[in-house]
GROMACS .gro file of C-alpha atoms in nm:
model
  485
    1MET     CA    1   3.945  -3.881   2.973
    2ALA     CA    2   3.762  -3.573   2.799
    3ALA     CA    3   3.818  -3.245   2.944
    4PHE     CA    4   3.397  -3.182   3.035
    5ASP     CA    5   3.528  -3.504   3.282
    6VAL     CA    6   3.648  -3.303   3.508
    7VAL     CA    7   3.338  -3.193   3.709
    8GLU     CA    8   3.284  -3.587   3.800
    9LEU     CA    9   3.698  -3.666   3.801
   10VAL     CA   10   3.723  -3.403   4.136
   11GLY     CA   11   3.392  -3.553   4.264
   12ARG     CA   12   3.612  -3.909   4.288
   13PHE     CA   13   3.915  -3.739   4.500
   14ARG     CA   14   3.685  -3.851   4.740
   15GLN     CA   15   3.793  -4.214   4.672
   16GLN     CA   16   4.108  -4.233   4.702
   17GLN     CA   17   4.323  -4.341   4.967
   18VAL     CA   18   4.702  -4.140   4.956
   19LEU     CA   19   5.018  -4.229   5.137
   20VAL     CA   20   5.247  -3.924   5.154
   21VAL     CA   21   5.590  -3.985   5.368
   22GLY     CA   22   5.916  -3.785   5.387
   23ASP     CA   23   6.043  -3.422   5.534
   24VAL     CA   24   5.756  -3.294   5.774
   25ILE     CA   25   5.757  -2.919   5.838
   26LEU     CA   26   5.612  -2.701   6.049
   27ASP     CA   27   5.569  -2.343   5.815
   28CYS     CA   28   5.517  -2.009   6.090
   29TYR     CA   29   5.472  -1.641   5.973
   30TYR     CA   30   5.445  -1.394   6.251
   31SER     CA   31   5.388  -1.035   6.068
   32GLY     CA   32   5.300  -0.724   6.196
   33ARG     CA   33   5.452  -0.330   6.126
   34ALA     CA   34   5.795  -0.217   6.129
   35GLU     CA   35   5.787   0.110   6.333
   36ARG     CA   36   6.151   0.249   6.275
   37ILE     CA   37   6.475   0.099   6.266
   38SER     CA   38   6.680  -0.005   6.586
   39PRO     CA   39   6.931   0.179   6.754
   40GLU     CA   40   7.121  -0.152   6.778
   41GLY     CA   41   7.159  -0.239   6.358
   42PRO     CA   42   7.041  -0.129   6.038
   43VAL     CA   43   6.733  -0.352   6.071
   44PRO     CA   44   6.369  -0.292   6.079
   45VAL     CA   45   6.197  -0.334   6.418
   46VAL     CA   46   5.876  -0.558   6.355
   47GLN     CA   47   5.582  -0.479   6.627
   48SER     CA   48   5.459  -0.807   6.627
   49GLY     CA   49   5.098  -0.823   6.505
   50ARG     CA   50   4.973  -1.207   6.370
   51LYS     CA   51   5.165  -1.538   6.422
   52HIS     CA   52   4.992  -1.812   6.228
   53GLN     CA   53   5.179  -2.145   6.220
   54TYR     CA   54   5.034  -2.463   5.908
   55PRO     CA   55   5.106  -2.815   5.799
   56GLY     CA   56   5.426  -2.779   5.604
   57GLY     CA   57   5.701  -2.968   5.329
   58ALA     CA   58   5.553  -3.261   5.331
   59ALA     CA   59   5.243  -3.201   5.555
   60ASN     CA   60   5.144  -2.921   5.318
   61ALA     CA   61   5.113  -3.199   5.047
   62ALA     CA   62   4.941  -3.428   5.297
   63ALA     CA   63   4.725  -3.133   5.374
   64ASN     CA   64   4.607  -3.061   5.008
   65LEU     CA   65   4.485  -3.376   4.924
   66ALA     CA   66   4.289  -3.379   5.224
   67ALA     CA   67   4.135  -2.999   5.147
   68LEU     CA   68   4.007  -3.193   4.780
   69GLY     CA   69   3.827  -3.432   4.988
   70GLY     CA   70   4.131  -3.728   4.966
   71LYS     CA   71   4.169  -3.999   5.201
   72VAL     CA   72   4.551  -3.971   5.328
   73ARG     CA   73   4.824  -4.088   5.597
   74CYS     CA   74   5.127  -3.861   5.612
   75LEU     CA   75   5.452  -4.085   5.790
   76SER     CA   76   5.769  -3.856   5.873
   77VAL     CA   77   5.930  -3.823   6.197
   78VAL     CA   78   5.941  -3.534   6.448
   79GLY     CA   79   6.100  -3.413   6.752
   80PRO     CA   80   5.953  -3.488   7.068
   81ASP     CA   81   5.924  -3.071   7.074
   82HIS     CA   82   5.647  -2.806   7.045
   83ALA     CA   83   5.660  -2.781   6.716
   84GLY     CA   84   5.641  -3.207   6.660
   85ARG     CA   85   5.290  -3.147   6.887
   86ILE     CA   86   5.169  -2.875   6.679
   87LEU     CA   87   5.240  -3.060   6.365
   88GLN     CA   88   5.045  -3.358   6.464
   89TYR     CA   89   4.799  -3.171   6.619
   90GLU     CA   90   4.730  -2.957   6.247
   91LEU     CA   91   4.736  -3.277   6.069
   92ALA     CA   92   4.492  -3.452   6.270
   93ALA     CA   93   4.263  -3.118   6.314
   94ARG     CA   94   4.233  -3.188   5.881
   95GLY     CA   95   4.129  -3.580   5.868
   96ILE     CA   96   4.475  -3.656   5.860
   97GLU     CA   97   4.605  -3.951   5.985
   98ALA     CA   98   4.910  -3.884   6.100
   99GLN     CA   99   5.200  -4.136   6.128
  100LEU     CA  100   5.446  -3.856   6.305
  101VAL     CA  101   5.730  -4.087   6.481
  102VAL     CA  102   5.853  -3.943   6.720
  103GLU     CA  103   6.269  -3.936   6.759
  104GLN     CA  104   6.430  -3.853   7.070
  105GLY     CA  105   6.676  -3.587   6.991
  106ARG     CA  106   6.593  -3.497   6.760
  107THR     CA  107   6.438  -3.141   6.678
  108THR     CA  108   6.159  -3.072   6.435
  109LEU     CA  109   6.228  -2.879   6.121
  110THR     CA  110   6.064  -2.544   6.095
  111LYS     CA  111   6.073  -2.236   5.876
  112LEU     CA  112   6.016  -1.927   6.033
  113ARG     CA  113   5.961  -1.596   5.860
  114ILE     CA  114   5.934  -1.289   5.967
  115ILE     CA  115   5.736  -1.030   5.751
  116ALA     CA  116   5.692  -0.692   5.780
  117ASP     CA  117   5.429  -0.446   5.630
  118GLN     CA  118   5.356  -0.741   5.389
  119GLN     CA  119   5.748  -0.777   5.336
  120TYR     CA  120   6.003  -1.042   5.430
  121VAL     CA  121   6.227  -0.916   5.617
  122VAL     CA  122   6.422  -1.287   5.718
  123ARG     CA  123   6.358  -1.660   5.709
  124TRP     CA  124   6.475  -1.862   6.109
  125ASP     CA  125   6.516  -2.251   5.951
  126GLU     CA  126   6.588  -2.506   6.258
  127GLY     CA  127   6.511  -2.878   6.275
  128ASP     CA  128   6.795  -3.123   6.271
  129ARG     CA  129   6.855  -3.332   5.934
  130GLN     CA  130   7.036  -3.579   6.135
  131ALA     CA  131   7.017  -3.984   5.982
  132LEU     CA  132   6.715  -4.191   6.164
  133THR     CA  133   6.802  -4.426   6.430
  134PRO     CA  134   6.751  -4.747   6.382
  135THR     CA  135   6.520  -4.801   6.644
  136VAL     CA  136   6.328  -4.501   6.359
  137GLU     CA  137   6.373  -4.629   6.095
  138ALA     CA  138   6.246  -4.991   6.195
  139GLU     CA  139   5.947  -4.796   6.246
  140LEU     CA  140   5.938  -4.581   5.941
  141LEU     CA  141   5.960  -4.912   5.734
  142ASP     CA  142   5.678  -5.153   5.888
  143ARG     CA  143   5.478  -4.838   5.824
  144LEU     CA  144   5.555  -4.786   5.478
  145ALA     CA  145   5.518  -5.145   5.400
  146ASP     CA  146   5.151  -5.134   5.577
  147GLY     CA  147   5.046  -4.783   5.360
  148PHE     CA  148   5.180  -4.852   5.037
  149ARG     CA  149   4.902  -5.211   5.079
  150GLU     CA  150   4.612  -4.932   5.202
  151CYS     CA  151   4.660  -4.697   4.956
  152ASP     CA  152   4.562  -4.603   4.636
  153ALA     CA  153   4.829  -4.397   4.536
  154VAL     CA  154   5.157  -4.221   4.680
  155ILE     CA  155   5.368  -3.900   4.742
  156VAL     CA  156   5.677  -3.893   4.786
  157ALA     CA  157   5.798  -3.534   4.927
  158ASP     CA  158   6.199  -3.527   4.983
  159TYR     CA  159   6.316  -3.197   5.086
  160CYS     CA  160   6.694  -3.382   5.146
  161TYR     CA  161   6.630  -3.370   5.563
  162GLY     CA  162   6.692  -3.697   5.690
  163ALA     CA  163   6.400  -3.868   5.740
  164LEU     CA  164   6.414  -4.069   5.339
  165ASN     CA  165   6.738  -4.292   5.405
  166ASP     CA  166   6.866  -4.510   5.130
  167ARG     CA  167   6.708  -4.793   5.276
  168ILE     CA  168   6.350  -4.622   5.272
  169ILE     CA  169   6.407  -4.536   4.934
  170THR     CA  170   6.492  -4.841   4.786
  171THR     CA  171   6.202  -5.013   4.979
  172ILE     CA  172   5.959  -4.770   4.829
  173SER     CA  173   6.094  -4.886   4.557
  174ARG     CA  174   6.063  -5.207   4.583
  175LEU     CA  175   5.717  -5.210   4.694
  176LYS     CA  176   5.616  -4.996   4.395
  177GLN     CA  177   5.686  -5.244   4.220
  178GLN     CA  178   5.515  -5.539   4.434
  179TYR     CA  179   5.213  -5.310   4.459
  180ASN     CA  180   5.186  -5.182   4.128
  181ARG     CA  181   5.085  -4.795   4.330
  182LEU     CA  182   5.155  -4.516   4.100
  183VAL     CA  183   5.427  -4.277   4.294
  184VAL     CA  184   5.463  -3.954   4.231
  185VAL     CA  185   5.849  -3.785   4.384
  186ASP     CA  186   5.882  -3.422   4.416
  187SER     CA  187   6.224  -3.449   4.543
  188LYS     CA  188   6.593  -3.155   4.563
  189ASN     CA  189   6.785  -3.501   4.502
  190LEU     CA  190   6.650  -3.701   4.189
  191PRO     CA  191   7.006  -3.897   4.143
  192VAL     CA  192   6.924  -4.136   4.378
  193TYR     CA  193   6.544  -4.197   4.257
  194ARG     CA  194   6.742  -4.339   3.950
  195GLY     CA  195   6.617  -4.706   3.896
  196MET     CA  196   6.268  -4.684   4.094
  197ALA     CA  197   6.015  -4.622   3.746
  198ALA     CA  198   5.852  -4.388   3.896
  199SER     CA  199   5.532  -4.284   3.774
  200VAL     CA  200   5.591  -3.927   3.793
  201ILE     CA  201   5.891  -3.701   3.899
  202THR     CA  202   5.844  -3.249   3.921
  203PRO     CA  203   6.168  -3.133   3.918
  204ASN     CA  204   6.249  -2.800   3.838
  205HIS     CA  205   6.462  -2.653   3.586
  206VAL     CA  206   6.774  -2.641   3.839
  207GLU     CA  207   6.652  -2.914   4.046
  208ALA     CA  208   6.679  -3.171   3.666
  209GLN     CA  209   6.959  -2.960   3.509
  210ARG     CA  210   7.156  -3.095   3.841
  211ALA     CA  211   7.026  -3.397   3.857
  212LEU     CA  212   7.184  -3.404   3.518
  213GLY     CA  213   7.566  -3.272   3.643
  214TRP     CA  214   7.447  -2.957   3.351
  215THR     CA  215   7.607  -2.631   3.457
  216VAL     CA  216   7.373  -2.407   3.528
  217ARG     CA  217   7.187  -2.179   3.354
  218ASP     CA  218   6.914  -1.908   3.438
  219ILE     CA  219   6.565  -2.049   3.195
  220ASP     CA  220   6.593  -1.785   2.959
  221SER     CA  221   6.917  -1.863   2.860
  222LEU     CA  222   6.749  -2.199   2.794
  223GLY     CA  223   6.654  -2.216   2.388
  224ARG     CA  224   6.400  -2.513   2.291
  225ASP     CA  225   6.566  -2.745   2.191
  226GLU     CA  226   6.784  -2.749   2.530
  227LEU     CA  227   6.435  -2.782   2.731
  228GLU     CA  228   6.392  -3.054   2.575
  229ALA     CA  229   6.722  -3.226   2.577
  230LEU     CA  230   6.645  -3.140   2.919
  231GLY     CA  231   6.314  -3.322   3.013
  232GLN     CA  232   6.436  -3.656   2.779
  233GLN     CA  233   6.745  -3.659   2.907
  234LEU     CA  234   6.610  -3.707   3.254
  235LEU     CA  235   6.288  -3.924   3.182
  236GLU     CA  236   6.643  -4.207   3.050
  237HIS     CA  237   6.891  -4.093   3.345
  238VAL     CA  238   6.522  -4.174   3.643
  239GLY     CA  239   6.365  -4.361   3.429
  240SER     CA  240   6.033  -4.243   3.527
  241THR     CA  241   5.694  -4.258   3.315
  242TRP     CA  242   5.647  -3.871   3.311
  243ALA     CA  243   5.820  -3.578   3.442
  244LEU     CA  244   5.702  -3.256   3.464
  245VAL     CA  245   5.978  -3.007   3.465
  246THR     CA  246   5.851  -2.650   3.629
  247LEU     CA  247   5.979  -2.319   3.453
  248GLY     CA  248   5.889  -2.004   3.652
  249ALA     CA  249   5.713  -1.771   3.465
  250ARG     CA  250   5.710  -2.004   3.144
  251GLY     CA  251   5.470  -2.251   3.263
  252SER     CA  252   5.589  -2.610   3.241
  253LEU     CA  253   5.633  -2.924   2.988
  254LEU     CA  254   5.524  -3.241   3.089
  255PHE     CA  255   5.780  -3.554   2.881
  256GLU     CA  256   5.731  -3.917   2.805
  257ALA     CA  257   5.925  -4.132   2.606
  258GLY     CA  258   5.782  -4.141   2.228
  259GLN     CA  259   5.548  -3.882   2.337
  260PRO     CA  260   5.543  -3.534   2.161
  261THR     CA  261   5.610  -3.246   2.511
  262TYR     CA  262   5.315  -3.069   2.606
  263ARG     CA  263   5.320  -2.748   2.699
  264VAL     CA  264   5.121  -2.622   3.084
  265ALA     CA  265   5.026  -2.274   3.017
  266ALA     CA  266   5.199  -2.061   3.348
  267ARG     CA  267   4.882  -1.900   3.527
  268PRO     CA  268   4.962  -1.564   3.602
  269VAL     CA  269   4.818  -1.469   4.001
  270ALA     CA  270   4.852  -1.102   4.090
  271ASN     CA  271   5.055  -1.040   4.391
  272PRO     CA  272   5.170  -1.456   4.443
  273HIS     CA  273   5.242  -1.559   4.701
  274VAL     CA  274   5.490  -1.866   4.610
  275SER     CA  275   5.516  -2.144   5.007
  276GLY     CA  276   5.363  -2.448   4.905
  277ALA     CA  277   5.179  -2.395   4.595
  278GLY     CA  278   5.465  -2.749   4.461
  279ASP     CA  279   5.306  -2.902   4.763
  280THR     CA  280   4.939  -2.857   4.600
  281PHE     CA  281   5.043  -2.911   4.267
  282THR     CA  282   5.150  -3.226   4.341
  283ALA     CA  283   4.825  -3.282   4.584
  284THR     CA  284   4.634  -3.224   4.262
  285LEU     CA  285   4.820  -3.402   4.000
  286THR     CA  286   4.812  -3.715   4.195
  287LEU     CA  287   4.488  -3.722   4.299
  288ALA     CA  288   4.394  -3.661   3.949
  289LEU     CA  289   4.540  -3.950   3.820
  290ALA     CA  290   4.470  -4.170   4.086
  291SER     CA  291   4.090  -4.118   3.949
  292GLY     CA  292   4.181  -4.207   3.593
  293ALA     CA  293   4.291  -3.905   3.458
  294PRO     CA  294   4.493  -3.897   3.154
  295VAL     CA  295   4.829  -3.711   3.270
  296GLN     CA  296   4.745  -3.408   3.009
  297VAL     CA  297   4.408  -3.384   3.200
  298ALA     CA  298   4.586  -3.416   3.527
  299VAL     CA  299   4.833  -3.169   3.503
  300GLU     CA  300   4.596  -2.900   3.361
  301VAL     CA  301   4.398  -2.913   3.688
  302ALA     CA  302   4.723  -2.921   3.895
  303ALA     CA  303   4.836  -2.599   3.775
  304GLU     CA  304   4.471  -2.480   3.825
  305ALA     CA  305   4.465  -2.542   4.184
  306ALA     CA  306   4.849  -2.394   4.266
  307ALA     CA  307   4.766  -2.058   4.126
  308VAL     CA  308   4.448  -2.068   4.324
  309VAL     CA  309   4.714  -2.157   4.639
  310VAL     CA  310   4.907  -1.878   4.500
  311GLY     CA  311   4.670  -1.567   4.490
  312LYS     CA  312   4.657  -1.711   4.899
  313ALA     CA  313   4.910  -1.573   5.155
  314ASP     CA  314   5.125  -1.853   5.359
  315THR     CA  315   5.133  -2.165   5.341
  316ALA     CA  316   4.782  -2.252   5.199
  317THR     CA  317   4.569  -2.502   5.128
  318VAL     CA  318   4.276  -2.545   4.788
  319SER     CA  319   3.958  -2.680   4.863
  320SER     CA  320   3.716  -2.924   4.581
  321HIS     CA  321   3.475  -2.607   4.599
  322GLU     CA  322   3.747  -2.376   4.530
  323LEU     CA  323   3.884  -2.573   4.263
  324LEU     CA  324   3.561  -2.607   4.081
  325GLN     CA  325   3.523  -2.251   4.082
  326ARG     CA  326   3.831  -2.197   3.947
  327LEU     CA  327   3.798  -2.459   3.706
  328ALA     CA  328   3.454  -2.300   3.542
  329ARG     CA  329   3.643  -1.992   3.495
  330SER     CA  330   3.893  -2.182   3.287
  331GLY     CA  331   3.701  -2.384   3.037
  332LEU     CA  332   3.804  -2.714   3.132
  333MET     CA  333   3.436  -2.770   3.250
  334PRO     CA  334   3.207  -2.980   3.079
  335GLU     CA  335   3.008  -2.765   2.780
  336ILE     CA  336   2.782  -3.080   2.701
  337ALA     CA  337   2.631  -3.384   2.842
  338VAL     CA  338   2.908  -3.603   3.033
  339GLN     CA  339   2.877  -3.937   2.905
  340LEU     CA  340   2.743  -4.187   3.215
  341ALA     CA  341   2.605  -4.500   3.060
  342PRO     CA  342   2.933  -4.695   3.139
  343THR     CA  343   2.927  -4.567   3.515
  344LEU     CA  344   2.551  -4.637   3.528
  345ALA     CA  345   2.616  -4.974   3.492
  346ARG     CA  346   2.867  -5.051   3.724
  347TYR     CA  347   2.588  -4.861   3.984
  348ARG     CA  348   2.329  -5.101   3.882
  349ASP     CA  349   2.498  -5.413   3.870
  350ALA     CA  350   2.658  -5.315   4.202
  351GLY     CA  351   2.284  -5.305   4.300
  352LYS     CA  352   2.276  -4.953   4.350
  353ARG     CA  353   1.955  -4.667   4.400
  354ILE     CA  354   1.976  -4.393   4.170
  355VAL     CA  355   1.795  -4.136   4.217
  356PHE     CA  356   1.783  -3.821   3.940
  357THR     CA  357   1.659  -3.497   3.976
  358ASN     CA  358   1.655  -3.181   3.736
  359GLY     CA  359   1.650  -2.755   3.731
  360VAL     CA  360   1.805  -2.489   3.620
  361PHE     CA  361   1.941  -2.386   3.999
  362ASP     CA  362   2.039  -2.045   3.892
  363GLY     CA  363   2.113  -1.932   4.215
  364LEU     CA  364   2.183  -2.212   4.422
  365ASN     CA  365   2.026  -2.112   4.758
  366SER     CA  366   1.980  -2.297   5.122
  367GLY     CA  367   1.638  -2.435   4.942
  368HIS     CA  368   1.789  -2.594   4.672
  369MET     CA  369   2.053  -2.746   4.873
  370ALA     CA  370   1.791  -2.896   5.151
  371PHE     CA  371   1.633  -3.009   4.861
  372LEU     CA  372   1.893  -3.251   4.720
  373ARG     CA  373   2.071  -3.373   5.025
  374ALA     CA  374   1.655  -3.547   5.105
  375ALA     CA  375   1.703  -3.670   4.762
  376ARG     CA  376   2.014  -3.828   4.803
  377GLN     CA  377   1.892  -3.971   5.069
  378LEU     CA  378   1.673  -4.203   4.923
  379GLY     CA  379   1.901  -4.388   4.727
  380ASP     CA  380   2.292  -4.480   4.702
  381LEU     CA  381   2.300  -4.210   4.424
  382LEU     CA  382   2.228  -3.855   4.333
  383ILE     CA  383   2.205  -3.691   3.952
  384VAL     CA  384   2.152  -3.353   3.889
  385GLY     CA  385   2.019  -3.241   3.550
  386VAL     CA  386   2.083  -2.878   3.477
  387ASN     CA  387   1.967  -2.680   3.198
  388SER     CA  388   2.203  -2.603   2.935
  389ASP     CA  389   2.285  -2.222   2.891
  390ARG     CA  390   2.116  -2.285   2.547
  391GLY     CA  391   1.814  -2.467   2.696
  392VAL     CA  392   1.740  -2.197   2.921
  393LEU     CA  393   1.709  -1.927   2.721
  394ALA     CA  394   1.479  -2.126   2.474
  395ARG     CA  395   1.268  -2.180   2.799
  396ARG     CA  396   1.267  -1.902   2.936
  397GLY     CA  397   1.352  -1.650   2.679
  398THR     CA  398   1.625  -1.543   2.880
  399ALA     CA  399   1.988  -1.595   2.949
  400SER     CA  400   2.044  -1.727   3.293
  401THR     CA  401   2.153  -1.526   3.602
  402PHE     CA  402   2.549  -1.816   3.641
  403PRO     CA  403   2.657  -1.946   3.340
  404GLU     CA  404   2.649  -2.352   3.286
  405ARG     CA  405   2.983  -2.368   3.384
  406GLU     CA  406   2.979  -2.148   3.721
  407ARG     CA  407   2.600  -2.381   3.783
  408VAL     CA  408   2.712  -2.695   3.771
  409ALA     CA  409   3.054  -2.640   3.986
  410ALA     CA  410   2.815  -2.541   4.267
  411LEU     CA  411   2.645  -2.811   4.254
  412ALA     CA  412   2.981  -3.129   4.133
  413ALA     CA  413   3.110  -2.935   4.482
  414LEU     CA  414   2.793  -3.052   4.721
  415ASP     CA  415   2.927  -3.408   4.905
  416TYR     CA  416   2.575  -3.568   4.829
  417VAL     CA  417   2.601  -3.552   4.485
  418GLU     CA  418   2.758  -3.832   4.271
  419HIS     CA  419   2.682  -3.634   3.877
  420VAL     CA  420   2.624  -3.353   3.728
  421VAL     CA  421   2.482  -3.376   3.344
  422LEU     CA  422   2.380  -3.088   3.134
  423PHE     CA  423   2.113  -3.122   2.861
  424ASP     CA  424   2.015  -2.847   2.664
  425GLU     CA  425   1.597  -2.986   2.589
  426LEU     CA  426   1.336  -2.804   2.733
  427THR     CA  427   1.232  -3.128   2.924
  428PRO     CA  428   1.423  -3.389   3.046
  429GLU     CA  429   1.290  -3.681   2.917
  430THR     CA  430   1.557  -3.746   2.700
  431ILE     CA  431   1.856  -3.755   2.976
  432ILE     CA  432   1.556  -4.004   3.214
  433GLN     CA  433   1.593  -4.216   2.898
  434SER     CA  434   1.929  -4.216   2.948
  435VAL     CA  435   1.995  -4.240   3.336
  436ARG     CA  436   1.722  -4.467   3.377
  437PRO     CA  437   1.683  -4.351   3.755
  438HIS     CA  438   1.483  -4.573   3.969
  439ILE     CA  439   1.339  -4.261   4.153
  440HIS     CA  440   1.249  -3.942   4.009
  441VAL     CA  441   1.204  -3.631   4.209
  442LYS     CA  442   1.067  -3.292   4.173
  443GLY     CA  443   1.051  -3.046   4.471
  444GLY     CA  444   0.660  -2.926   4.641
  445ASP     CA  445   0.569  -2.688   4.422
  446TYR     CA  446   0.527  -2.956   4.098
  447ARG     CA  447   0.212  -3.148   4.095
  448LEU     CA  448   0.194  -3.523   3.958
  449ASP     CA  449  -0.025  -3.445   3.602
  450ASP     CA  450   0.180  -3.118   3.525
  451LEU     CA  451   0.561  -3.283   3.489
  452PRO     CA  452   0.588  -3.397   3.110
  453GLU     CA  453   0.887  -3.671   3.227
  454ALA     CA  454   0.615  -3.856   3.413
  455ASN     CA  455   0.553  -4.105   3.078
  456ALA     CA  456   0.931  -4.084   3.064
  457VAL     CA  457   0.999  -4.213   3.405
  458ARG     CA  458   0.742  -4.458   3.427
  459ASP     CA  459   0.866  -4.704   3.076
  460VAL     CA  460   1.211  -4.668   3.203
  461GLY     CA  461   1.081  -4.853   3.555
  462GLY     CA  462   1.110  -4.547   3.759
  463GLU     CA  463   0.900  -4.432   4.072
  464ILE     CA  464   0.846  -4.052   4.155
  465ILE     CA  465   0.873  -3.873   4.430
  466ILE     CA  466   0.778  -3.502   4.547
  467LEU     CA  467   0.960  -3.379   4.835
  468PRO     CA  468   0.767  -3.068   5.032
  469LEU     CA  469   0.987  -2.736   5.014
  470LEU     CA  470   1.154  -2.626   5.316
  471GLU     CA  471   0.942  -2.270   5.448
  472GLY     CA  472   1.201  -2.009   5.451
  473GLN     CA  473   1.459  -2.197   5.305
  474ASN     CA  474   1.511  -2.013   4.908
  475GLN     CA  475   1.738  -1.724   4.994
  476PRO     CA  476   1.926  -1.704   4.608
  477TYR     CA  477   2.234  -1.581   4.718
  478ILE     CA  478   2.495  -1.840   4.856
  479LEU     CA  479   2.568  -1.905   4.489
  480SER     CA  480   2.693  -1.552   4.445
  481LYS     CA  481   2.936  -1.546   4.793
  482TRP     CA  482   3.081  -1.865   4.670
  483LEU     CA  483   3.171  -1.733   4.365
  484GLN     CA  484   3.335  -1.408   4.506
  485ALA     CA  485   3.689  -1.402   4.470
   0.00000   0.00000   0.00000
């Protein structure tokens, strides 16, 4: 997939079903103001302000998958306690199928962070790391088999807190081979996954060094040749198809046997908040690979997604809208028309009714969105042609307010738009001849006799429908608000 297919790629996230299995954690953030030093000891007294709780660990990976549009099932174990019930609720509220097996006597994993004046004071961890009971293990194994049968990809989020024992890991390995699923392993103990033939492993450089039995060294003391040896030995030792080793501020390196090492540049973010960013990266990488992206494209898109959440406080997620906004500014968005011919052929073979419309969409507004939603209801899928920056300049004599990448990103983020295609021509005849829509839709300010593309629509056997415009639906501020931050 070429770089200009990234918009279509993000749209395909909605088609993927992903199973997440591993250690779920409740991430808690209590923040306030430090008003004085305690007379009981040299510690600040923090006056309570806000209290927030989020899905963490494997549950955060699941939350990010759902925020990006994926269909998600999360499998883990919790205790019969308040934290376990909150996790159940938070996952369900995000549309995630939460299969959290309740084990009597277990305390749900919780990480409580106390923050004073935006500075971390302490992190308090609690929860059991005890071995699974035979009954709970058997239930997890049954649900694991069901999940593999029904999913497109699997994320193994192993924080070494006890949800994944040897038998479960062995079963994951067997099911991967049986169902030929994409399996992404994010583990702090990679040697136990040796022989699984995981699709991707995602250690940081410290975890990678430990997995190989190296004496752990600071990233700044590792030279280029040593990093290359680290990645290649890791591939051989663990047996994965790809190894993505993160290097902190130096970005990350993607290793594949027999291929040149691919460097992923770091994305600098002001005032970074790194909690959970690895889960965001893993979730986005999994969706991109499951959607058919080459691994180099997948890691670049995942890096952009992680950069979004690093700019947010607490344990955060990234939505498809935010990702497309970020991609619009990154250089990964389309600069030329997407070649849709093979995809369109599959739609026609399946009997799908293709709807097409076009425009500049310079300042996406509620009127545009109402029109596009109505157009989509006329068929099975909607393709939107967008005048490129070059085309707008030639047509109007002035540049568009918003560049083509941002206009494409805003449209592609709409659930009722399947594909967005740029074109340079003044009128859409050429693109209509390529798309061959069953229905060509225009707004109520057009008349059939005024459409220069009318003959092109008839030539491909299409029908022209003019939809009435809605009164009071033309507020031109939505795109500018959507693109802020």
